[in-house]
mmCIF file of C-alpha atoms in Angstrom:
data_model
loop_
_atom_site.group_PDB
_atom_site.id
_atom_site.type_symbol
_atom_site.label_atom_id
_atom_site.label_comp_id
_atom_site.label_asym_id
_atom_site.label_seq_id
_atom_site.Cartn_x
_atom_site.Cartn_y
_atom_site.Cartn_z
ATOM 1 C CA MET A 562 96.902 61.667 103.337
ATOM 2 C CA ARG A 563 97.007 62.458 107.050
ATOM 3 C CA ALA A 564 100.811 62.580 107.030
ATOM 4 C CA PHE A 565 100.730 64.818 103.949
ATOM 5 C CA LEU A 566 98.338 67.278 105.586
ATOM 6 C CA GLN A 567 100.426 67.324 108.759
ATOM 7 C CA VAL A 568 103.616 68.073 106.838
ATOM 8 C CA ALA A 569 101.875 70.766 104.770
ATOM 9 C CA ALA A 570 100.564 72.344 107.985
ATOM 10 C CA GLU A 571 104.030 72.208 109.567
ATOM 11 C CA GLU A 572 105.628 73.798 106.494
ATOM 12 C CA THR A 573 103.010 76.546 106.485
ATOM 13 C CA LEU A 574 103.437 77.171 110.216
ATOM 14 C CA ARG A 575 107.202 77.531 109.804
ATOM 15 C CA LEU A 576 106.700 80.163 107.113
ATOM 16 C CA GLY A 577 104.011 81.875 109.153
ATOM 17 C CA LEU A 578 106.298 82.267 112.168
ATOM 18 C CA SER A 579 109.203 83.661 110.169
ATOM 19 C CA ARG A 580 110.622 87.018 111.252
ATOM 20 C CA ARG A 581 110.850 87.915 107.573
ATOM 21 C CA TRP A 582 107.201 88.919 107.677
ATOM 22 C CA VAL A 583 108.489 92.249 108.954
ATOM 23 C CA LEU A 584 110.268 92.745 105.616
ATOM 24 C CA VAL A 585 107.187 91.552 103.714
ATOM 25 C CA GLY A 586 104.986 94.025 105.556
ATOM 26 C CA LEU A 587 107.429 96.874 105.026
ATOM 27 C CA LEU A 588 107.752 96.338 101.266
ATOM 28 C CA CYS A 589 103.992 95.849 100.851
ATOM 29 C CA ALA A 590 103.375 99.083 102.764
ATOM 30 C CA ILE A 591 105.880 100.994 100.623
ATOM 31 C CA SER A 592 104.322 99.650 97.413
ATOM 32 C CA ALA A 593 100.812 100.554 98.557
ATOM 33 C CA TYR A 594 101.860 104.050 99.623
ATOM 34 C CA LEU A 595 103.560 104.742 96.284
ATOM 35 C CA ALA A 596 100.575 103.376 94.339
ATOM 36 C CA ALA A 597 98.235 105.648 96.310
ATOM 37 C CA GLY A 598 100.447 108.560 95.320
ATOM 38 C CA ASP A 599 100.176 107.538 91.669
ATOM 39 C CA VAL A 600 96.378 107.453 91.842
ATOM 40 C CA GLY A 601 96.308 110.857 93.512
ATOM 41 C CA LEU A 602 98.589 112.265 90.831
ATOM 42 C CA ALA A 603 96.439 110.778 88.070
ATOM 43 C CA VAL A 604 93.270 112.545 89.231
ATOM 44 C CA GLN A 605 94.652 115.789 90.632
ATOM 45 C CA HIS A 606 93.666 117.889 87.594
ATOM 46 C CA THR A 607 90.274 116.256 87.149
ATOM 47 C CA ALA A 608 86.977 116.171 88.999
ATOM 48 C CA LEU A 609 87.135 112.380 89.217
ATOM 49 C CA GLU A 610 86.978 110.705 92.607
ATOM 50 C CA PRO A 611 88.904 107.420 92.940
ATOM 51 C CA SER A 612 88.294 104.760 95.562
ATOM 52 C CA ALA A 613 90.664 102.917 97.870
ATOM 53 C CA TRP A 614 90.265 99.821 95.675
ATOM 54 C CA ASP A 615 91.810 101.748 92.785
ATOM 55 C CA VAL A 616 95.101 101.805 94.684
ATOM 56 C CA HIS A 617 95.350 98.020 94.534
ATOM 57 C CA ALA A 618 94.338 97.990 90.874
ATOM 58 C CA ALA A 619 97.095 100.489 90.119
ATOM 59 C CA ALA A 620 99.701 98.652 92.200
ATOM 60 C CA VAL A 621 99.247 95.255 90.542
ATOM 61 C CA ASN A 622 99.620 96.830 87.112
ATOM 62 C CA GLN A 623 102.906 98.587 87.912
ATOM 63 C CA PHE A 624 105.828 96.192 87.613
ATOM 64 C CA VAL A 625 107.964 98.362 89.873
ATOM 65 C CA TYR A 626 105.572 97.719 92.756
ATOM 66 C CA ILE A 627 104.352 94.173 92.208
ATOM 67 C CA GLY A 628 107.657 92.936 90.763
ATOM 68 C CA TYR A 629 110.536 94.850 92.313
ATOM 69 C CA LEU A 630 109.035 95.100 95.796
ATOM 70 C CA VAL A 631 106.257 92.630 96.600
ATOM 71 C CA VAL A 632 107.536 89.579 94.729
ATOM 72 C CA VAL A 633 111.046 90.125 96.134
ATOM 73 C CA ALA A 634 109.550 90.184 99.633
ATOM 74 C CA TYR A 635 107.714 86.926 98.916
ATOM 75 C CA VAL A 636 110.854 85.245 97.562
ATOM 76 C CA ALA A 637 112.809 86.387 100.628
ATOM 77 C CA LEU A 638 110.130 84.735 102.775
ATOM 78 C CA VAL A 639 109.906 81.351 101.038
ATOM 79 C CA GLY A 640 113.014 80.985 98.878
ATOM 80 C CA ASP A 641 115.300 79.139 101.292
ATOM 81 C CA THR A 642 112.727 76.748 102.743
ATOM 82 C CA LEU A 643 114.312 73.725 101.039
ATOM 83 C CA VAL A 644 117.818 74.775 102.065
ATOM 84 C CA ASP A 645 116.651 75.071 105.678
ATOM 85 C CA ASP A 646 115.197 71.555 105.560
ATOM 86 C CA ARG A 647 118.556 70.183 104.492
ATOM 87 C CA GLU A 648 120.634 72.186 106.944
ATOM 88 C CA ASN A 649 118.524 71.435 110.025
ATOM 89 C CA GLY A 650 117.928 67.791 109.104
ATOM 90 C CA MET A 651 114.159 68.117 108.661
ATOM 91 C CA ALA A 652 114.361 66.646 105.166
ATOM 92 C CA TRP A 653 115.539 63.302 106.521
ATOM 93 C CA VAL A 654 112.759 63.307 109.123
ATOM 94 C CA ILE A 655 109.928 64.283 106.777
ATOM 95 C CA LEU A 656 110.750 62.081 103.775
ATOM 96 C CA PRO A 657 110.258 58.751 105.615
ATOM 97 C CA ARG A 658 106.917 60.006 106.959
ATOM 98 C CA LEU A 659 105.618 60.834 103.485
ATOM 99 C CA GLY A 660 107.192 57.941 101.629
ATOM 100 C CA SER A 661 107.994 59.867 98.451
ATOM 101 C CA ARG A 662 109.639 63.031 97.245
ATOM 102 C CA PHE A 663 106.529 63.842 95.191
ATOM 103 C CA ARG A 664 104.417 64.206 98.338
ATOM 104 C CA TRP A 665 107.147 66.259 99.956
ATOM 105 C CA TRP A 666 107.192 68.656 97.023
ATOM 106 C CA ALA A 667 103.394 68.765 97.004
ATOM 107 C CA ALA A 668 103.438 69.763 100.683
ATOM 108 C CA LYS A 669 106.027 72.439 99.880
ATOM 109 C CA ILE A 670 103.898 73.860 97.088
ATOM 110 C CA VAL A 671 100.824 73.948 99.336
ATOM 111 C CA SER A 672 102.788 75.980 101.886
ATOM 112 C CA LEU A 673 104.055 78.312 99.138
ATOM 113 C CA LEU A 674 100.478 78.770 97.906
ATOM 114 C CA LEU A 675 99.181 79.621 101.374
ATOM 115 C CA ALA A 676 102.090 82.014 101.943
ATOM 116 C CA ALA A 677 101.270 83.713 98.631
ATOM 117 C CA MET A 678 97.650 84.087 99.763
ATOM 118 C CA ALA A 679 98.785 85.707 102.995
ATOM 119 C CA VAL A 680 101.119 88.102 101.161
ATOM 120 C CA GLN A 681 98.385 89.108 98.718
ATOM 121 C CA LEU A 682 95.888 89.659 101.529
ATOM 122 C CA LEU A 683 98.415 91.794 103.399
ATOM 123 C CA PHE A 684 99.171 93.788 100.255
ATOM 124 C CA LEU A 685 95.461 94.345 99.579
ATOM 125 C CA VAL A 686 94.903 95.568 103.148
ATOM 126 C CA PHE A 687 97.817 98.010 102.890
ATOM 127 C CA CYS A 688 96.486 99.308 99.568
ATOM 128 C CA LEU A 689 93.034 99.894 101.037
ATOM 129 C CA LEU A 690 94.510 101.593 104.093
ATOM 130 C CA SER A 691 96.728 103.799 101.931
ATOM 131 C CA GLY A 692 93.773 104.835 99.801
ATOM 132 C CA ALA A 693 91.487 105.466 102.759
ATOM 133 C CA LEU A 694 94.004 107.220 105.022
ATOM 134 C CA LYS A 695 96.356 108.952 102.600
ATOM 135 C CA GLY A 696 93.793 109.868 99.965
ATOM 136 C CA GLY A 697 90.613 109.869 102.028
ATOM 137 C CA TRP A 698 88.921 107.751 99.367
ATOM 138 C CA SER A 699 85.873 105.546 99.767
ATOM 139 C CA LEU A 700 85.982 101.816 100.499
ATOM 140 C CA SER A 701 82.761 101.261 98.556
ATOM 141 C CA SER A 702 82.778 98.131 96.405
ATOM 142 C CA THR A 703 81.188 99.992 93.484
ATOM 143 C CA ALA A 704 83.714 101.005 90.842
ATOM 144 C CA SER A 705 84.699 104.661 91.163
ATOM 145 C CA ALA A 706 84.389 107.383 88.550
ATOM 146 C CA TYR A 707 88.116 107.059 87.880
ATOM 147 C CA ALA A 708 87.903 103.282 87.421
ATOM 148 C CA THR A 709 85.113 103.588 84.846
ATOM 149 C CA VAL A 710 86.153 106.718 82.971
ATOM 150 C CA ALA A 711 87.257 106.974 79.333
ATOM 151 C CA THR A 712 90.685 108.226 78.282
ATOM 152 C CA GLU A 713 89.808 111.892 78.755
ATOM 153 C CA ALA A 714 87.966 113.858 81.417
ATOM 154 C CA ALA A 715 86.855 117.440 81.963
ATOM 155 C CA ASP A 716 89.116 119.391 84.279
ATOM 156 C CA ALA A 717 88.129 120.208 87.822
ATOM 157 C CA GLY A 718 87.878 123.924 87.038
ATOM 158 C CA GLY A 719 84.817 123.325 84.925
ATOM 159 C CA VAL A 720 85.997 125.371 81.951
ATOM 160 C CA GLY A 721 84.998 122.617 79.576
ATOM 161 C CA GLU A 722 88.493 121.727 78.435
ATOM 162 C CA ALA A 723 89.452 118.076 78.271
ATOM 163 C CA VAL A 724 92.735 117.003 79.818
ATOM 164 C CA PRO A 725 94.601 113.730 79.179
ATOM 165 C CA LEU A 726 93.896 111.189 81.888
ATOM 166 C CA MET A 727 96.625 108.927 83.235
ATOM 167 C CA LEU A 728 95.230 105.392 83.142
ATOM 168 C CA LEU A 729 96.921 103.176 85.723
ATOM 169 C CA PHE A 730 94.796 100.118 84.964
ATOM 170 C CA ALA A 731 92.203 98.962 82.473
ATOM 171 C CA PRO A 732 88.886 100.803 82.969
ATOM 172 C CA LEU A 733 85.838 98.841 84.090
ATOM 173 C CA GLY A 734 82.234 99.113 83.029
ATOM 174 C CA PRO A 735 79.897 101.438 84.965
ATOM 175 C CA GLY A 736 78.428 99.787 88.046
ATOM 176 C CA SER A 737 81.113 97.097 88.210
ATOM 177 C CA ASN A 738 81.922 95.532 91.555
ATOM 178 C CA MET A 739 85.471 96.757 92.146
ATOM 179 C CA ALA A 740 85.922 94.724 95.321
ATOM 180 C CA TRP A 741 85.152 91.444 93.574
ATOM 181 C CA HIS A 742 87.323 92.515 90.654
ATOM 182 C CA GLU A 743 90.344 93.021 92.924
ATOM 183 C CA ILE A 744 89.713 89.787 94.822
ATOM 184 C CA VAL A 745 89.889 87.906 91.523
ATOM 185 C CA VAL A 746 93.095 89.790 90.726
ATOM 186 C CA CYS A 747 94.499 88.698 94.103
ATOM 187 C CA LEU A 748 93.725 85.075 93.273
ATOM 188 C CA TYR A 749 95.533 85.454 89.972
ATOM 189 C CA GLU A 750 98.540 86.966 91.756
ATOM 190 C CA VAL A 751 98.530 84.078 94.240
ATOM 191 C CA LEU A 752 98.993 81.635 91.366
ATOM 192 C CA ALA A 753 101.681 83.806 89.769
ATOM 193 C CA PHE A 754 103.607 84.184 93.033
ATOM 194 C CA THR A 755 103.356 80.455 93.735
ATOM 195 C CA ALA A 756 104.797 79.699 90.295
ATOM 196 C CA VAL A 757 107.707 82.086 90.884
ATOM 197 C CA GLY A 758 108.345 80.727 94.373
ATOM 198 C CA THR A 759 108.231 77.091 93.257
ATOM 199 C CA PHE A 760 110.677 77.753 90.431
ATOM 200 C CA LEU A 761 113.173 79.539 92.675
ATOM 201 C CA VAL A 762 112.906 76.939 95.440
ATOM 202 C CA ALA A 763 113.509 74.224 92.832
ATOM 203 C CA ILE A 764 116.761 75.945 91.865
ATOM 204 C CA THR A 765 118.095 75.224 95.361
ATOM 205 C CA VAL A 766 117.937 71.497 94.622
ATOM 206 C CA ARG A 767 121.044 72.046 92.500
ATOM 207 C CA PHE A 768 122.440 75.166 94.189
ATOM 208 C CA SER A 769 121.905 74.633 97.903
ATOM 209 C CA LYS A 770 122.604 78.147 99.163
ATOM 210 C CA ALA A 771 120.102 80.285 101.066
ATOM 211 C CA PHE A 772 120.930 83.445 99.119
ATOM 212 C CA ILE A 773 120.353 81.900 95.677
ATOM 213 C CA PRO A 774 116.550 82.480 95.314
ATOM 214 C CA VAL A 775 116.599 86.183 96.227
ATOM 215 C CA THR A 776 119.769 86.727 94.197
ATOM 216 C CA ALA A 777 118.211 85.007 91.180
ATOM 217 C CA ALA A 778 115.057 87.114 91.536
ATOM 218 C CA LEU A 779 117.045 90.351 91.763
ATOM 219 C CA LEU A 780 119.268 89.423 88.806
ATOM 220 C CA GLY A 781 116.160 88.608 86.776
ATOM 221 C CA LEU A 782 114.651 91.988 87.616
ATOM 222 C CA VAL A 783 117.874 93.812 86.736
ATOM 223 C CA ALA A 784 118.081 91.914 83.447
ATOM 224 C CA ASP A 785 114.467 92.801 82.690
ATOM 225 C CA TRP A 786 115.180 96.475 83.375
ATOM 226 C CA ALA A 787 118.300 96.414 81.190
ATOM 227 C CA LEU A 788 116.510 94.759 78.281
ATOM 228 C CA GLY A 789 113.643 97.230 78.604
ATOM 229 C CA HIS A 790 116.108 100.121 78.638
ATOM 230 C CA PHE A 791 118.048 99.074 75.550
ATOM 231 C CA PHE A 792 115.356 97.372 73.459
ATOM 232 C CA ASP A 793 112.136 99.171 72.562
ATOM 233 C CA GLY A 794 109.036 97.066 73.075
ATOM 234 C CA TRP A 795 110.692 94.580 75.448
ATOM 235 C CA TRP A 796 107.805 95.023 77.891
ATOM 236 C CA ARG A 797 105.552 93.213 75.408
ATOM 237 C CA PHE A 798 107.696 90.068 75.669
ATOM 238 C CA SER A 799 109.028 90.185 79.240
ATOM 239 C CA PRO A 800 107.994 86.933 80.997
ATOM 240 C CA GLY A 801 108.048 88.604 84.409
ATOM 241 C CA ARG A 802 105.813 91.475 83.371
ATOM 242 C CA ARG A 803 103.422 89.217 81.517
ATOM 243 C CA LEU A 804 103.132 86.928 84.519
ATOM 244 C CA LEU A 805 102.942 89.457 87.350
ATOM 245 C CA GLU A 806 101.023 92.370 85.845
ATOM 246 C CA SER A 807 97.493 91.118 86.271
ATOM 247 C CA ILE A 808 95.551 93.115 83.660
ATOM 248 C CA HIS A 809 96.842 94.875 80.597
ATOM 249 C CA TYR A 810 95.549 97.985 78.922
ATOM 250 C CA SER A 811 96.332 98.296 75.219
ATOM 251 C CA GLY A 812 94.476 101.586 74.673
ATOM 252 C CA GLU A 813 91.396 100.161 72.998
ATOM 253 C CA GLY A 814 89.344 97.037 72.691
ATOM 254 C CA TYR A 815 89.707 95.992 76.333
ATOM 255 C CA SER A 816 87.125 93.287 76.968
ATOM 256 C CA GLY A 817 87.348 92.769 80.718
ATOM 257 C CA LEU A 818 89.167 90.656 83.271
ATOM 258 C CA SER A 819 90.431 87.232 82.305
ATOM 259 C CA TRP A 820 91.919 84.638 84.622
ATOM 260 C CA SER A 821 94.712 84.120 82.101
ATOM 261 C CA SER A 822 94.938 87.710 80.906
ATOM 262 C CA SER A 823 98.713 87.942 81.246
ATOM 263 C CA LEU A 824 99.466 84.782 79.286
ATOM 264 C CA VAL A 825 96.855 85.552 76.636
ATOM 265 C CA TYR A 826 98.162 89.091 76.223
ATOM 266 C CA TRP A 827 101.728 87.820 75.938
ATOM 267 C CA GLY A 828 100.718 85.339 73.252
ATOM 268 C CA GLU A 829 98.825 87.978 71.287
ATOM 269 C CA SER A 830 101.761 90.396 71.563
ATOM 270 C CA CYS A 831 104.200 87.832 70.195
ATOM 271 C CA SER A 832 101.962 86.768 67.324
#
């Protein structure tokens, strides 16, 4: 067990010291900034006041942000870790220490999990900063008026006319703790990112090239876009969207956050 923990710590430290964190930070910042713009656009003709937490809620429900930007950054960070071990000879040093490939893979997955936690924390911080600085919105943990509103709202001019409201995520109940809600979402995204990272790292067992994981992720995203463009309703079946978009809004009957909301929603959509 001691050797396993040491190897897991070493793997995590190697990822933590990577210069690719600059790319991760840049893409997370871009995603957060764009999501803050979406929230501002959604409420500009209403009297509703969003909060900085709403930016994160919007970002993790937009596949363009969580899929095309943040997950690509994560894959770029962790995808070639196995290839590096082979090229620099670390694999032949670590395996005898652990005694089995199973423990080696377990140590890898632990490092991927911790890297996913760090990416999600960084993304959450950028979302909160974007909401607070760009929008001037509150950091209060209580769900905002926008997060708890129905599908229509009175306009800011007070003339009594209702205007359609752009819903960027599933509305919460009044008085909900938005901070806790988004922390749970982050934990869900950690598991989703770890699953994606593990799958793409496993591909390099057969195709031992450093560019393979990022290339595979980008090709998958392009294929998802193409299928969505040519086939109506593809978004209901897309594995990437079902896995990465944390909460789904179907227009009615939303019953709250579920740890397995993506998989449950996918199953219900296919049935």
